[in-house]
Amino acid sequence: KITINNEMASRNMSSNSLKSHLPPELGNLHAIQFLDLSCNTLFGNIPSELGKLSFLNYLHLNNNSLKGYVPTEIVTLLSLKYIYLQNNFLSGELDEIWICSQLLDYNLTNNYFSCPVPSCCDGQGNGLCEPCLLLPSPPSPSPSPPPSPSPSPSP
């Protein structure tokens, strides 16, 4: 269970064997600047209520089982400068202005984000965003070998 203390400025719960969804009540941590819930078994969507954290600078949600979109409320959070969402099941489009202009550091790899990825991800070889679909599609089945020629009948 994730406990909430509204006056907390920093919360590191990384690698705590948490198995839960992210509660919307996290949006009540009004003073929080650093939130690390990485390396747990968190699932479900990222709650839009995190967009109410007007002092949040660092958000670590990497290495979980989160799915869905990155909420617009987080993308428009001007205080957020560092975000780590790698190794989840997130999808949707990435906002180029948010990633390329606002964030100082980020890692978005190993998710299912849509093409095209923002230009600051795609051309720099920085490894923080991978080209296009960030997780490879399942391999296509190999073509069947041509049938063996049948022996011709003898006269």
Short mmCIF file of C-alpha atoms in Angstrom, two decimals:
data_model
loop_
_atom_site.label_atom_id
_atom_site.label_comp_id
_atom_site.label_asym_id
_atom_site.label_seq_id
_atom_site.Cartn_x
_atom_site.Cartn_y
_atom_site.Cartn_z
CA LYS A 1 0.00 0.00 0.00
CA ILE A 2 1.20 3.50 -0.83
CA THR A 3 0.73 5.83 2.13
CA ILE A 4 0.16 9.53 1.56
CA ASN A 5 1.60 12.37 3.67
CA ASN A 6 0.49 15.65 2.09
CA GLU A 7 3.40 17.72 3.46
CA MET A 8 6.19 15.48 2.18
CA ALA A 9 8.72 17.11 -0.21
CA SER A 10 10.46 13.90 -1.26
CA ARG A 11 9.33 10.30 -1.45
CA ASN A 12 11.55 7.41 -2.55
CA MET A 13 9.70 4.10 -2.65
CA SER A 14 11.86 2.52 -5.33
CA SER A 15 12.28 -1.27 -5.19
CA ASN A 16 9.79 -1.68 -2.32
CA SER A 17 7.91 -4.66 -3.80
CA LEU A 18 4.78 -2.52 -4.18
CA LYS A 19 2.00 -4.29 -6.08
CA SER A 20 -0.75 -1.79 -6.72
CA HIS A 21 -2.24 0.72 -9.09
CA LEU A 22 -1.11 4.33 -8.67
CA PRO A 23 -3.73 5.92 -6.42
CA PRO A 24 -5.20 9.25 -7.59
CA GLU A 25 -4.58 10.51 -4.03
CA LEU A 26 -0.92 10.95 -5.02
CA GLY A 27 -2.18 14.22 -6.51
CA ASN A 28 -2.68 15.46 -2.93
CA LEU A 29 1.07 15.56 -2.24
CA HIS A 30 1.06 19.32 -2.82
CA ALA A 31 4.61 19.97 -1.57
CA ILE A 32 6.30 17.01 -3.28
CA GLN A 33 9.29 17.78 -5.50
CA PHE A 34 10.77 14.28 -5.94
CA LEU A 35 8.68 11.12 -6.38
CA ASP A 36 10.34 7.77 -7.08
CA LEU A 37 8.11 4.70 -7.40
CA SER A 38 10.39 2.88 -9.83
CA CYS A 39 11.20 -0.85 -9.84
CA ASN A 40 7.95 -2.06 -8.31
CA THR A 41 4.93 -3.85 -9.76
CA LEU A 42 2.70 -0.84 -10.31
CA PHE A 43 0.00 -1.35 -12.93
CA GLY A 44 -2.87 0.48 -14.57
CA ASN A 45 -2.84 4.04 -15.85
CA ILE A 46 -0.86 7.00 -14.60
CA PRO A 47 -3.47 9.09 -12.76
CA SER A 48 -4.10 12.55 -14.22
CA GLU A 49 -4.15 13.85 -10.63
CA LEU A 50 -0.34 13.83 -10.70
CA GLY A 51 -0.75 16.98 -12.80
CA LYS A 52 -1.77 18.82 -9.61
CA LEU A 53 1.76 18.44 -8.18
CA SER A 54 2.85 21.96 -9.03
CA PHE A 55 6.28 21.64 -7.34
CA LEU A 56 7.19 18.23 -8.79
CA ASN A 57 10.62 18.31 -10.49
CA TYR A 58 11.52 14.59 -10.62
CA LEU A 59 9.16 11.73 -11.47
CA HIS A 60 10.47 8.15 -11.58
CA LEU A 61 7.86 5.58 -12.64
CA ASN A 62 10.21 3.38 -14.64
CA ASN A 63 10.39 -0.43 -14.46
CA ASN A 64 6.76 -1.08 -13.60
CA SER A 65 3.76 -2.34 -15.58
CA LEU A 66 2.02 0.96 -16.23
CA LYS A 67 -0.12 1.26 -19.35
CA GLY A 68 -2.11 3.85 -21.27
CA TYR A 69 -1.17 7.40 -22.15
CA VAL A 70 0.97 9.93 -20.33
CA PRO A 71 -1.79 12.25 -19.05
CA THR A 72 -1.95 15.74 -20.55
CA GLU A 73 -1.97 17.11 -17.01
CA ILE A 74 1.58 15.80 -16.52
CA VAL A 75 2.73 17.09 -19.91
CA THR A 76 1.55 20.59 -18.97
CA LEU A 77 3.20 20.50 -15.52
CA LEU A 78 5.79 23.29 -15.89
CA SER A 79 7.78 22.34 -12.78
CA LEU A 80 8.56 18.84 -14.11
CA LYS A 81 12.11 18.72 -15.51
CA TYR A 82 13.11 15.06 -15.08
CA ILE A 83 10.89 12.12 -15.98
CA TYR A 84 11.76 8.44 -16.22
CA LEU A 85 9.07 6.19 -17.69
CA GLN A 86 11.16 3.49 -19.37
CA ASN A 87 10.24 -0.19 -19.24
CA ASN A 88 6.46 0.09 -18.95
CA PHE A 89 3.59 -0.49 -21.40
CA LEU A 90 2.78 3.16 -22.10
CA SER A 91 1.39 4.18 -25.48
CA GLY A 92 0.15 7.16 -27.46
CA GLU A 93 1.95 10.10 -29.00
CA LEU A 94 4.78 12.00 -27.34
CA ASP A 95 4.46 15.79 -27.20
CA GLU A 96 7.51 17.26 -28.95
CA ILE A 97 7.43 20.64 -27.18
CA TRP A 98 7.26 18.95 -23.79
CA ILE A 99 10.12 16.55 -24.39
CA CYS A 100 12.40 18.74 -26.50
CA SER A 101 11.97 22.06 -24.69
CA GLN A 102 10.75 21.61 -21.15
CA LEU A 103 12.48 18.47 -19.88
CA LEU A 104 16.14 18.50 -18.88
CA ASP A 105 16.48 14.71 -18.71
CA TYR A 106 14.15 11.83 -19.52
CA ASN A 107 14.06 8.18 -20.49
CA LEU A 108 11.06 6.86 -22.40
CA THR A 109 12.49 3.68 -23.92
CA ASN A 110 10.80 0.28 -23.98
CA ASN A 111 7.21 1.46 -24.26
CA TYR A 112 4.69 1.45 -27.10
CA PHE A 113 4.70 5.12 -28.10
CA SER A 114 3.40 6.03 -31.57
CA CYS A 115 5.33 7.33 -34.54
CA PRO A 116 6.75 9.78 -35.19
CA VAL A 117 8.82 10.31 -32.09
CA PRO A 118 9.89 13.90 -31.35
CA SER A 119 12.86 15.15 -33.33
CA CYS A 120 15.01 15.52 -30.21
CA CYS A 121 14.56 11.79 -29.61
CA ASP A 122 14.94 10.54 -33.12
CA GLY A 123 18.08 12.04 -34.57
CA GLN A 124 20.48 12.29 -31.68
CA GLY A 125 21.15 8.64 -30.97
CA ASN A 126 20.75 9.44 -27.30
CA GLY A 127 19.01 6.16 -26.50
CA LEU A 128 16.36 7.99 -24.50
CA CYS A 129 13.69 7.40 -27.11
CA GLU A 130 13.97 4.70 -29.69
CA PRO A 131 12.85 5.18 -33.28
CA CYS A 132 9.13 4.91 -33.86
CA LEU A 133 7.42 2.10 -31.99
CA LEU A 134 9.63 1.89 -28.95
CA LEU A 135 9.16 -1.84 -28.45
CA PRO A 136 9.69 -4.04 -31.46
CA SER A 137 6.70 -5.61 -33.11
CA PRO A 138 6.45 -9.35 -32.75
CA PRO A 139 8.48 -11.09 -35.45
CA SER A 140 6.56 -12.04 -38.55
CA PRO A 141 6.36 -15.73 -39.32
CA SER A 142 9.12 -17.01 -41.58
CA PRO A 143 8.06 -17.83 -45.09
CA SER A 144 7.40 -21.47 -45.81
CA PRO A 145 10.05 -23.22 -47.88
CA PRO A 146 8.98 -23.99 -51.46
CA PRO A 147 7.48 -27.44 -51.89
CA SER A 148 9.89 -30.17 -52.91
CA PRO A 149 9.53 -31.19 -56.52
CA SER A 150 7.73 -34.46 -56.81
CA PRO A 151 9.56 -37.23 -58.62
CA SER A 152 8.48 -37.55 -62.22
CA PRO A 153 6.97 -40.85 -63.18
CA SER A 154 9.23 -43.21 -65.12
CA PRO A 155 8.07 -44.25 -68.63
#
